[in-house]
């Protein structure tokens, strides 16, 4: 590959990246399921030893996939984001307050609100263990002379760009564990004009270090076909902070759902398909002839056979014992998938199991809630780091905090309201405490309201309690 205008191999991959690429692809297939999984079923349906190719091809054509892990990931996501996170901005900069209100409603310049953006990042983290968010600012031809001019030209309008785990191909860390530099690679199809007959493949690499960025592009058309060119470079928005503008949303190994359940899901896929194939073949029983003489008659639905006085004829039919063992094993695999994902109460419901006591189910759900709170902490931490990095780059003088995402049942708000009433009834002489309690309750109850409405309510609470 020609890497002109670059002093390094921009397409070089980190030693830890290459071994994980196939794993991430497999986990995505397991999550998505449907036609995507079936299209790649030859990667996952194990071929029996000495199995004829035409038999394996028929088994592939009949394969099916019961997607439990995808439903579990979606359940966690829907439950965690049922109430949006509570964002608190403390400061007197009204211009900045207006910016963040708009930013929360459209954080990526594509109309995506902040909660929905992080919902997608969270799904990616459950699938691949991590996802990435890039903090970017519009690129301008010349620097602005004043802050007002910068705002007028849109240069201060920060926005987010999402990257999946397999799009970060190379990186290095400094002594404190922060990124020293990163290389991101994306691929897409492009057609400049509708009249063009073919789509062109576009590969783009974006390099960031603690101050600068460079963008490279691989041309797939014209005289520059197959040539990597440097198309843009400059200082990025977090250069003053001397930090790479790529943030990570990561879950721990124990909470990485696809990594925990992926092998069980594949085992379930192979055994369920083996059982399905055996049952299908059992419907087409094989004839058996018991005779001492040579047998050369052709048999079929429109033919007859002639037997001698001592000859016998029958059909093979399995006793069914192994089928029952396989069916029981599939049920156990299904329940194990739910158990290791901390949703055994859901597994019991879908499997029809009623052996758990009410106390046991309540204890299991308490465990699931703790896992949800751990997920909420990971999302809030990533959100805080990103919002505070944007605030520091804009120099707004704001204090930003993110809370919520720790109550997951309708009854939880009533409990929290009772706790707040008991806290306030203690008579603690702190206006700040009273304001914070009121705002937390109001924001949690109005979690789906627009950010500017929440900001107005927060200001009114501050004024009323002053």
CSV table of C-alpha atoms in Angstrom, one decimal:
chain,number,residue,atom,x,y,z
A,1,UNK,CA,0.0,0.0,0.0
A,2,UNK,CA,1.3,3.4,-1.0
A,3,UNK,CA,1.3,5.7,2.0
A,4,UNK,CA,2.5,8.9,0.5
A,5,UNK,CA,2.4,12.0,2.6
A,6,UNK,CA,2.7,9.9,5.7
A,7,UNK,CA,5.7,9.1,7.8
A,8,UNK,CA,4.3,5.8,9.1
A,9,UNK,CA,2.2,2.9,8.0
A,10,UNK,CA,-1.2,4.3,8.8
A,11,UNK,CA,-2.9,0.9,8.3
A,12,UNK,CA,-0.6,-0.9,10.8
A,13,UNK,CA,-2.7,-2.7,13.5
A,14,UNK,CA,-1.9,-3.0,17.2
A,15,UNK,CA,-0.7,-6.5,18.3
A,16,UNK,CA,-3.8,-6.8,20.5
A,17,UNK,CA,-6.2,-5.8,17.8
A,18,UNK,CA,-5.8,-8.5,15.2
A,19,UNK,CA,-6.7,-11.5,17.5
A,20,UNK,CA,-9.9,-9.8,18.6
A,21,UNK,CA,-11.3,-8.9,15.2
A,22,UNK,CA,-12.8,-12.3,14.5
A,23,UNK,CA,-14.2,-12.4,18.0
A,24,UNK,CA,-16.0,-9.1,17.6
A,25,UNK,CA,-17.5,-10.2,14.3
A,26,UNK,CA,-18.8,-13.4,15.9
A,27,UNK,CA,-20.3,-11.6,18.9
A,28,UNK,CA,-22.1,-9.1,16.5
A,29,UNK,CA,-23.6,-12.0,14.6
A,30,UNK,CA,-24.8,-13.6,17.8
A,31,UNK,CA,-26.4,-10.4,19.0
A,32,UNK,CA,-28.1,-9.4,15.7
A,33,UNK,CA,-29.2,-13.0,14.8
A,34,UNK,CA,-31.7,-13.2,12.0
A,35,UNK,CA,-30.6,-13.2,8.4
A,36,UNK,CA,-27.1,-11.8,9.3
A,37,UNK,CA,-26.4,-14.9,11.5
A,38,UNK,CA,-27.9,-17.4,9.0
A,39,UNK,CA,-25.8,-15.8,6.2
A,40,UNK,CA,-22.7,-16.6,8.2
A,41,UNK,CA,-24.0,-19.9,9.7
A,42,UNK,CA,-21.2,-21.9,8.0
A,43,UNK,CA,-18.8,-20.3,10.5
A,44,UNK,CA,-20.7,-21.6,13.4
A,45,UNK,CA,-22.5,-24.8,12.5
A,46,UNK,CA,-20.0,-27.6,13.3
A,47,UNK,CA,-19.6,-30.1,10.5
A,48,UNK,CA,-19.6,-33.7,11.7
A,49,UNK,CA,-16.6,-35.9,11.1
A,50,UNK,CA,-16.7,-37.4,7.6
A,51,UNK,CA,-20.1,-35.7,7.0
A,52,UNK,CA,-20.9,-35.6,3.2
A,53,UNK,CA,-20.8,-32.2,1.7
A,54,UNK,CA,-24.3,-32.3,0.3
A,55,UNK,CA,-25.7,-33.4,3.7
A,56,UNK,CA,-23.9,-30.5,5.5
A,57,UNK,CA,-25.1,-28.1,2.8
A,58,UNK,CA,-28.7,-29.2,3.4
A,59,UNK,CA,-28.3,-28.8,7.2
A,60,UNK,CA,-27.0,-25.3,6.6
A,61,UNK,CA,-30.0,-24.5,4.5
A,62,UNK,CA,-32.3,-25.6,7.3
A,63,UNK,CA,-30.4,-24.0,10.1
A,64,UNK,CA,-32.1,-21.7,12.6
A,65,UNK,CA,-31.0,-19.5,15.5
A,66,UNK,CA,-32.8,-18.9,18.8
A,67,UNK,CA,-31.3,-15.6,19.9
A,68,UNK,CA,-31.4,-15.4,23.7
A,69,UNK,CA,-28.3,-13.2,24.2
A,70,UNK,CA,-29.6,-10.5,21.9
A,71,UNK,CA,-32.8,-10.2,23.8
A,72,UNK,CA,-30.9,-10.0,27.1
A,73,UNK,CA,-28.7,-7.2,25.8
A,74,UNK,CA,-31.8,-5.3,24.6
A,75,UNK,CA,-33.6,-5.9,27.9
A,76,UNK,CA,-30.7,-4.5,29.9
A,77,UNK,CA,-30.5,-1.5,27.6
A,78,UNK,CA,-34.2,-0.7,27.7
A,79,UNK,CA,-34.3,-1.1,31.5
A,80,UNK,CA,-31.2,1.0,32.1
A,81,UNK,CA,-32.4,3.9,29.8
A,82,UNK,CA,-36.0,3.7,30.8
A,83,UNK,CA,-35.3,6.9,32.7
A,84,UNK,CA,-32.8,9.3,31.1
A,85,UNK,CA,-29.8,10.3,33.2
A,86,UNK,CA,-30.1,13.5,35.2
A,87,UNK,CA,-27.7,16.2,34.0
A,88,UNK,CA,-26.9,19.1,36.3
A,89,UNK,CA,-25.1,22.3,35.2
A,90,UNK,CA,-24.1,24.8,37.8
A,91,UNK,CA,-22.9,28.2,36.6
A,92,UNK,CA,-24.0,31.7,35.4
A,93,UNK,CA,-22.9,31.5,31.8
A,94,UNK,CA,-26.2,31.7,30.0
A,95,UNK,CA,-24.6,31.3,26.6
A,96,UNK,CA,-23.0,28.1,27.7
A,97,UNK,CA,-26.3,26.9,29.3
A,98,UNK,CA,-28.1,27.4,26.0
A,99,UNK,CA,-25.3,25.5,24.2
A,100,UNK,CA,-25.5,22.5,26.5
A,101,UNK,CA,-29.3,22.5,26.2
A,102,UNK,CA,-29.0,22.3,22.4
A,103,UNK,CA,-26.1,19.8,22.6
A,104,UNK,CA,-28.2,17.4,24.7
A,105,UNK,CA,-31.0,17.5,22.2
A,106,UNK,CA,-28.5,17.0,19.2
A,107,UNK,CA,-25.1,15.8,20.3
A,108,UNK,CA,-23.8,14.5,17.0
A,109,UNK,CA,-25.2,17.1,14.5
A,110,UNK,CA,-27.5,14.4,13.2
A,111,UNK,CA,-30.4,15.0,15.5
A,112,UNK,CA,-29.6,12.4,18.1
A,113,UNK,CA,-30.1,13.3,21.7
A,114,UNK,CA,-27.5,12.4,24.3
A,115,UNK,CA,-29.4,9.6,25.9
A,116,UNK,CA,-30.1,7.9,22.6
A,117,UNK,CA,-26.5,8.3,21.6
A,118,UNK,CA,-25.2,6.6,24.8
A,119,UNK,CA,-27.9,3.9,24.4
A,120,UNK,CA,-26.2,2.8,21.2
A,121,UNK,CA,-22.8,3.1,22.7
A,122,UNK,CA,-23.9,0.9,25.7
A,123,UNK,CA,-25.2,-1.8,23.3
A,124,UNK,CA,-21.8,-1.8,21.6
A,125,UNK,CA,-20.1,-2.1,24.9
A,126,UNK,CA,-22.2,-5.1,25.9
A,127,UNK,CA,-21.4,-6.8,22.6
A,128,UNK,CA,-17.6,-6.0,22.3
A,129,UNK,CA,-16.7,-5.0,25.9
A,130,UNK,CA,-16.1,-1.3,25.0
A,131,UNK,CA,-17.1,1.4,22.6
A,132,UNK,CA,-15.5,4.8,21.8
A,133,UNK,CA,-16.7,8.4,21.6
A,134,UNK,CA,-14.8,11.1,19.8
A,135,UNK,CA,-15.2,14.7,20.9
A,136,UNK,CA,-14.8,16.9,17.9
A,137,UNK,CA,-15.3,20.5,16.8
A,138,UNK,CA,-16.1,22.0,13.4
A,139,UNK,CA,-12.9,22.8,11.4
A,140,UNK,CA,-12.5,26.4,10.4
A,141,UNK,CA,-10.2,28.0,7.9
A,142,UNK,CA,-8.9,30.7,10.2
A,143,UNK,CA,-9.0,31.1,14.0
A,144,UNK,CA,-11.7,33.4,15.5
A,145,UNK,CA,-10.6,36.7,17.1
A,146,UNK,CA,-13.1,36.6,20.0
A,147,UNK,CA,-15.4,34.1,21.7
A,148,UNK,CA,-18.5,35.7,20.2
A,149,UNK,CA,-17.0,35.4,16.7
A,150,UNK,CA,-16.1,31.7,17.5
A,151,UNK,CA,-19.7,31.0,18.5
A,152,UNK,CA,-21.1,32.9,15.5
A,153,UNK,CA,-19.0,30.8,13.1
A,154,UNK,CA,-20.0,27.6,14.9
A,155,UNK,CA,-16.4,26.8,15.8
A,156,UNK,CA,-17.3,26.2,19.4
A,157,UNK,CA,-20.2,23.8,18.6
A,158,UNK,CA,-18.8,20.6,20.0
A,159,UNK,CA,-20.3,17.3,18.8
A,160,UNK,CA,-19.7,13.6,19.3
A,161,UNK,CA,-18.8,10.8,16.9
A,162,UNK,CA,-19.3,7.2,17.8
A,163,UNK,CA,-16.7,4.5,17.0
A,164,UNK,CA,-17.1,0.7,17.5
A,165,UNK,CA,-14.4,-1.4,19.1
A,166,UNK,CA,-13.0,-2.7,15.8
A,167,UNK,CA,-12.6,0.8,14.4
A,168,UNK,CA,-9.7,1.6,16.8
A,169,UNK,CA,-6.9,-0.3,15.1
A,170,UNK,CA,-3.8,1.2,16.7
A,171,UNK,CA,-3.0,3.1,19.9
A,172,UNK,CA,-0.4,3.8,22.6
A,173,UNK,CA,-0.7,4.8,26.2
A,174,UNK,CA,1.4,7.2,28.3
A,175,UNK,CA,2.8,6.6,31.8
A,176,UNK,CA,-0.6,7.5,33.4
A,177,UNK,CA,-2.6,5.1,31.2
A,178,UNK,CA,-4.0,7.8,29.0
A,179,UNK,CA,-3.9,7.7,25.2
A,180,UNK,CA,-0.7,9.0,23.7
A,181,UNK,CA,-2.1,8.7,20.2
A,182,UNK,CA,-4.8,6.6,18.4
A,183,UNK,CA,-5.6,5.6,14.8
A,184,UNK,CA,-9.2,5.1,13.8
A,185,UNK,CA,-10.2,3.3,10.6
A,186,UNK,CA,-13.6,3.4,8.9
A,187,UNK,CA,-14.9,2.0,5.7
A,188,UNK,CA,-17.9,3.0,3.6
A,189,UNK,CA,-19.4,3.1,0.1
A,190,UNK,CA,-19.6,6.4,-1.7
A,191,UNK,CA,-21.1,7.6,-5.0
A,192,UNK,CA,-20.3,11.2,-5.8
A,193,UNK,CA,-23.0,11.5,-8.4
A,194,UNK,CA,-26.1,9.5,-9.0
A,195,UNK,CA,-25.1,9.1,-12.7
A,196,UNK,CA,-22.0,7.1,-11.7
A,197,UNK,CA,-22.4,3.4,-12.5
A,198,UNK,CA,-20.6,1.9,-9.6
A,199,UNK,CA,-20.1,2.6,-5.9
A,200,UNK,CA,-16.6,3.4,-4.7
A,201,UNK,CA,-15.1,1.9,-1.5
A,202,UNK,CA,-13.8,4.6,0.8
A,203,UNK,CA,-11.3,3.8,3.6
A,204,UNK,CA,-10.4,6.6,6.0
A,205,UNK,CA,-7.9,6.7,8.8
A,206,UNK,CA,-8.0,9.5,11.4
A,207,UNK,CA,-4.9,9.9,13.6
A,208,UNK,CA,-5.1,11.9,16.9
A,209,UNK,CA,-2.4,12.6,19.4
A,210,UNK,CA,-2.6,15.0,22.3
A,211,UNK,CA,-2.6,18.1,20.2
A,212,UNK,CA,-2.9,17.4,16.5
A,213,UNK,CA,-5.0,15.3,14.1
A,214,UNK,CA,-4.4,14.0,10.6
A,215,UNK,CA,-6.9,12.4,8.2
A,216,UNK,CA,-5.8,10.0,5.5
A,217,UNK,CA,-8.0,8.5,2.7
A,218,UNK,CA,-7.6,5.6,0.3
A,219,UNK,CA,-8.9,6.4,-3.2
A,220,UNK,CA,-10.6,3.6,-5.0
A,221,UNK,CA,-11.1,5.4,-8.3
A,222,UNK,CA,-9.3,7.5,-10.9
A,223,UNK,CA,-5.6,7.9,-11.3
A,224,UNK,CA,-5.1,7.9,-7.5
A,225,UNK,CA,-6.6,4.4,-7.1
A,226,UNK,CA,-4.9,2.4,-4.3
A,227,UNK,CA,-3.0,5.5,-3.0
A,228,UNK,CA,-3.3,6.7,0.6
A,229,UNK,CA,-3.4,10.5,0.7
A,230,UNK,CA,-3.2,13.0,3.6
A,231,UNK,CA,-6.4,15.1,3.1
A,232,UNK,CA,-6.5,17.2,6.3
A,233,UNK,CA,-4.5,18.0,9.4
A,234,UNK,CA,-4.4,20.6,12.2
A,235,UNK,CA,-5.0,21.0,15.9
A,236,UNK,CA,-8.0,19.4,17.5
A,237,UNK,CA,-10.4,20.8,20.0
A,238,UNK,CA,-8.8,19.3,23.1
A,239,UNK,CA,-5.3,20.4,22.3
A,240,UNK,CA,-5.3,23.0,25.2
A,241,UNK,CA,-5.9,20.1,27.6
A,242,UNK,CA,-3.1,18.1,26.0
A,243,UNK,CA,-5.3,15.0,25.7
A,244,UNK,CA,-6.5,12.7,22.9
A,245,UNK,CA,-10.2,13.5,22.2
A,246,UNK,CA,-11.2,9.8,22.2
A,247,UNK,CA,-13.2,8.6,25.3
A,248,UNK,CA,-14.0,5.0,26.2
A,249,UNK,CA,-17.1,3.4,27.5
A,250,UNK,CA,-16.0,0.1,28.9
A,251,UNK,CA,-17.7,-2.6,31.0
A,252,UNK,CA,-15.7,-5.0,33.2
A,253,UNK,CA,-15.0,-8.6,32.1
A,254,UNK,CA,-17.6,-9.9,34.4
A,255,UNK,CA,-20.3,-7.6,32.9
A,256,UNK,CA,-19.3,-8.2,29.3
A,257,UNK,CA,-22.4,-10.2,28.3
A,258,UNK,CA,-21.5,-11.5,24.9
A,259,UNK,CA,-18.1,-12.7,26.2
A,260,UNK,CA,-19.9,-14.6,29.0
A,261,UNK,CA,-22.7,-16.1,27.0
A,262,UNK,CA,-21.3,-16.4,23.5
A,263,UNK,CA,-20.0,-19.9,23.8
A,264,UNK,CA,-23.2,-21.2,25.4
A,265,UNK,CA,-25.2,-19.5,22.7
A,266,UNK,CA,-23.1,-21.3,20.0
A,267,UNK,CA,-23.5,-24.6,21.8
A,268,UNK,CA,-27.2,-24.1,22.0
A,269,UNK,CA,-27.3,-23.2,18.3
A,270,UNK,CA,-25.5,-26.5,17.3
A,271,UNK,CA,-27.5,-28.8,19.6
A,272,UNK,CA,-30.8,-27.3,18.7
A,273,UNK,CA,-30.0,-27.6,15.0
A,274,UNK,CA,-28.8,-31.2,15.5
A,275,UNK,CA,-32.0,-32.1,17.3
A,276,UNK,CA,-34.1,-30.4,14.7
A,277,UNK,CA,-32.3,-32.2,11.9
A,278,UNK,CA,-32.7,-35.6,13.7
A,279,UNK,CA,-36.5,-35.0,14.2
A,280,UNK,CA,-36.8,-34.0,10.5
A,281,UNK,CA,-35.0,-37.1,9.3
A,282,UNK,CA,-37.1,-39.2,11.7
A,283,UNK,CA,-40.2,-38.2,9.8
A,284,UNK,CA,-38.7,-39.9,6.7
A,285,UNK,CA,-38.3,-43.4,8.1
A,286,UNK,CA,-35.9,-45.8,6.4
A,287,UNK,CA,-37.3,-49.2,5.2
A,288,UNK,CA,-35.7,-52.4,6.6
A,289,UNK,CA,-36.0,-55.8,4.8
A,290,UNK,CA,-35.2,-59.0,6.7
A,291,UNK,CA,-34.4,-61.7,4.1
A,292,UNK,CA,-31.8,-64.4,3.4
A,293,UNK,CA,-32.0,-64.0,-0.4
A,294,UNK,CA,-30.5,-61.3,-2.5
A,295,UNK,CA,-32.6,-58.1,-2.5
A,296,UNK,CA,-32.8,-56.0,-5.7
A,297,UNK,CA,-36.3,-54.5,-5.8
A,298,UNK,CA,-36.8,-50.8,-6.1
A,299,UNK,CA,-39.0,-49.2,-3.4
A,300,UNK,CA,-41.0,-46.0,-3.4
A,301,UNK,CA,-44.5,-44.6,-2.7
A,302,UNK,CA,-45.7,-45.7,-6.2
A,303,UNK,CA,-44.1,-49.1,-6.2
A,304,UNK,CA,-44.8,-52.4,-4.5
A,305,UNK,CA,-42.5,-55.1,-3.1
A,306,UNK,CA,-42.8,-58.9,-3.2
A,307,UNK,CA,-41.7,-60.9,-0.2
A,308,UNK,CA,-41.2,-64.6,0.4
A,309,UNK,CA,-43.0,-66.6,3.1
A,310,UNK,CA,-40.1,-66.2,5.6
A,311,UNK,CA,-39.2,-62.6,4.7
A,312,UNK,CA,-40.1,-59.7,6.9
A,313,UNK,CA,-40.3,-55.9,6.3
A,314,UNK,CA,-40.3,-52.9,8.7
A,315,UNK,CA,-39.3,-49.3,9.3
A,316,UNK,CA,-36.5,-47.9,11.5
A,317,UNK,CA,-37.6,-45.6,14.2
A,318,UNK,CA,-35.5,-44.2,17.0
A,319,UNK,CA,-36.6,-45.0,20.5
A,320,UNK,CA,-36.5,-41.3,21.4
A,321,UNK,CA,-34.4,-41.5,24.6
A,322,UNK,CA,-31.5,-39.4,23.1
A,323,UNK,CA,-34.1,-36.8,21.9
A,324,UNK,CA,-35.4,-36.3,25.4
A,325,UNK,CA,-31.8,-36.0,26.7
A,326,UNK,CA,-31.1,-33.4,24.0
A,327,UNK,CA,-34.3,-31.4,24.7
A,328,UNK,CA,-33.5,-31.4,28.5
A,329,UNK,CA,-29.9,-30.2,27.7
A,330,UNK,CA,-31.2,-27.4,25.5
A,331,UNK,CA,-33.4,-26.2,28.4
A,332,UNK,CA,-30.5,-26.3,30.7
A,333,UNK,CA,-28.3,-24.3,28.2
A,334,UNK,CA,-31.1,-21.7,27.9
A,335,UNK,CA,-31.4,-21.3,31.6
A,336,UNK,CA,-27.6,-21.1,32.0
A,337,UNK,CA,-27.4,-18.3,29.4
A,338,UNK,CA,-29.9,-16.3,31.5
A,339,UNK,CA,-28.2,-17.2,34.7
A,340,UNK,CA,-24.7,-16.1,33.8
A,341,UNK,CA,-26.2,-12.8,32.5
A,342,UNK,CA,-27.8,-12.2,35.9
A,343,UNK,CA,-31.4,-12.5,34.7
A,344,UNK,CA,-32.3,-16.0,36.0
A,345,UNK,CA,-35.8,-14.6,36.9
A,346,UNK,CA,-36.4,-14.0,33.2
A,347,UNK,CA,-34.9,-17.4,32.3
A,348,UNK,CA,-37.3,-19.1,34.7
A,349,UNK,CA,-40.3,-17.2,33.2
A,350,UNK,CA,-39.5,-18.1,29.6
A,351,UNK,CA,-38.6,-21.7,30.3
A,352,UNK,CA,-41.8,-22.3,32.2
A,353,UNK,CA,-39.9,-23.2,35.4
A,354,UNK,CA,-41.8,-22.6,38.6
A,355,UNK,CA,-39.4,-24.3,41.0
A,356,UNK,CA,-38.1,-21.0,42.4
A,357,UNK,CA,-39.7,-19.6,45.5
A,358,UNK,CA,-40.8,-16.0,45.7
A,359,UNK,CA,-38.0,-15.1,48.1
A,360,UNK,CA,-35.4,-16.7,45.7
A,361,UNK,CA,-36.8,-14.8,42.7
A,362,UNK,CA,-36.8,-11.5,44.7
A,363,UNK,CA,-33.1,-12.1,45.6
A,364,UNK,CA,-32.2,-12.9,42.0
A,365,UNK,CA,-33.9,-9.7,40.9
A,366,UNK,CA,-31.9,-7.7,43.5
A,367,UNK,CA,-28.7,-9.1,42.0
A,368,UNK,CA,-29.9,-8.0,38.5
A,369,UNK,CA,-30.6,-4.5,39.9
A,370,UNK,CA,-27.1,-4.3,41.3
A,371,UNK,CA,-25.7,-5.2,37.9
A,372,UNK,CA,-27.9,-2.5,36.3
A,373,UNK,CA,-26.5,0.0,38.7
A,374,UNK,CA,-23.0,-1.0,37.8
A,375,UNK,CA,-23.9,-0.5,34.1
A,376,UNK,CA,-25.4,2.9,35.1
A,377,UNK,CA,-22.2,3.9,36.8
A,378,UNK,CA,-20.1,3.1,33.7
A,379,UNK,CA,-22.4,5.1,31.5
A,380,UNK,CA,-22.5,8.1,33.9
A,381,UNK,CA,-18.8,8.1,34.3
A,382,UNK,CA,-18.2,8.2,30.5
A,383,UNK,CA,-20.9,10.9,30.1
A,384,UNK,CA,-19.3,13.0,32.8
A,385,UNK,CA,-15.8,12.7,31.3
A,386,UNK,CA,-17.1,13.7,27.9
A,387,UNK,CA,-19.2,16.7,29.1
A,388,UNK,CA,-16.5,18.0,31.3
A,389,UNK,CA,-13.9,17.7,28.5
A,390,UNK,CA,-16.2,19.8,26.3
A,391,UNK,CA,-16.8,22.3,29.0
A,392,UNK,CA,-13.0,22.6,29.6
A,393,UNK,CA,-12.4,23.1,25.8
A,394,UNK,CA,-15.1,25.8,25.6
A,395,UNK,CA,-13.9,27.4,28.9
A,396,UNK,CA,-17.5,27.9,30.1
A,397,UNK,CA,-16.8,27.9,33.8
A,398,UNK,CA,-19.5,25.4,34.4
A,399,UNK,CA,-19.7,22.6,37.0
A,400,UNK,CA,-21.3,19.5,35.5
A,401,UNK,CA,-22.6,16.4,37.2
A,402,UNK,CA,-24.6,13.3,36.0
A,403,UNK,CA,-26.8,11.3,38.2
A,404,UNK,CA,-29.8,8.9,38.0
A,405,UNK,CA,-29.8,5.5,36.2
A,406,UNK,CA,-29.9,3.7,39.5
A,407,UNK,CA,-33.7,3.1,40.0
A,408,UNK,CA,-35.3,0.5,37.7
A,409,UNK,CA,-38.8,-0.1,39.1
A,410,UNK,CA,-42.0,1.9,39.1
A,411,UNK,CA,-42.1,1.6,42.9
A,412,UNK,CA,-38.6,3.0,43.3
A,413,UNK,CA,-39.6,6.6,42.8
A,414,UNK,CA,-42.2,6.3,45.6
A,415,UNK,CA,-39.5,4.9,47.9
A,416,UNK,CA,-37.1,7.7,47.0
A,417,UNK,CA,-39.8,10.3,47.6
A,418,UNK,CA,-40.4,8.8,51.1
A,419,UNK,CA,-36.7,8.8,51.8
A,420,UNK,CA,-36.4,12.5,50.7
A,421,UNK,CA,-39.3,13.5,52.9
A,422,UNK,CA,-37.7,11.7,55.9
A,423,UNK,CA,-34.4,13.5,55.2
A,424,UNK,CA,-36.0,16.9,55.0
A,425,UNK,CA,-38.0,16.3,58.1
A,426,UNK,CA,-34.8,16.0,60.1
A,427,UNK,CA,-34.6,19.8,59.9
A,428,UNK,CA,-31.1,20.1,58.7
A,429,UNK,CA,-30.4,23.8,58.3
A,430,UNK,CA,-28.9,23.7,54.8
A,431,UNK,CA,-30.6,25.5,51.9
A,432,UNK,CA,-28.2,23.8,49.5
A,433,UNK,CA,-29.3,20.3,50.7
A,434,UNK,CA,-33.0,21.3,50.2
A,435,UNK,CA,-32.3,22.6,46.7
A,436,UNK,CA,-30.4,19.5,45.6
A,437,UNK,CA,-33.1,17.2,47.0
A,438,UNK,CA,-35.8,19.1,45.2
A,439,UNK,CA,-33.9,19.2,41.9
A,440,UNK,CA,-33.0,15.5,42.0
A,441,UNK,CA,-36.7,14.5,42.6
A,442,UNK,CA,-37.9,16.9,39.9
A,443,UNK,CA,-35.4,15.9,37.3
A,444,UNK,CA,-36.0,12.2,37.9
A,445,UNK,CA,-39.8,12.5,37.6
A,446,UNK,CA,-39.4,14.7,34.5
A,447,UNK,CA,-36.6,12.6,33.0
A,448,UNK,CA,-38.2,12.7,29.5
A,449,UNK,CA,-38.6,16.5,29.4
A,450,UNK,CA,-36.4,18.7,27.3
A,451,UNK,CA,-33.2,19.9,28.8
A,452,UNK,CA,-34.1,23.5,28.6
A,453,UNK,CA,-37.3,22.8,30.6
A,454,UNK,CA,-35.2,21.0,33.3
A,455,UNK,CA,-32.8,24.0,33.4
A,456,UNK,CA,-35.6,26.4,33.9
A,457,UNK,CA,-37.0,24.3,36.7
A,458,UNK,CA,-33.6,24.1,38.3
A,459,UNK,CA,-33.2,27.9,38.2
A,460,UNK,CA,-36.7,28.4,39.7
A,461,UNK,CA,-35.8,26.0,42.5
A,462,UNK,CA,-32.6,27.9,43.2
A,463,UNK,CA,-34.4,31.2,43.2
A,464,UNK,CA,-37.2,30.0,45.4
A,465,UNK,CA,-35.0,28.4,48.0
A,466,UNK,CA,-32.5,31.3,48.2
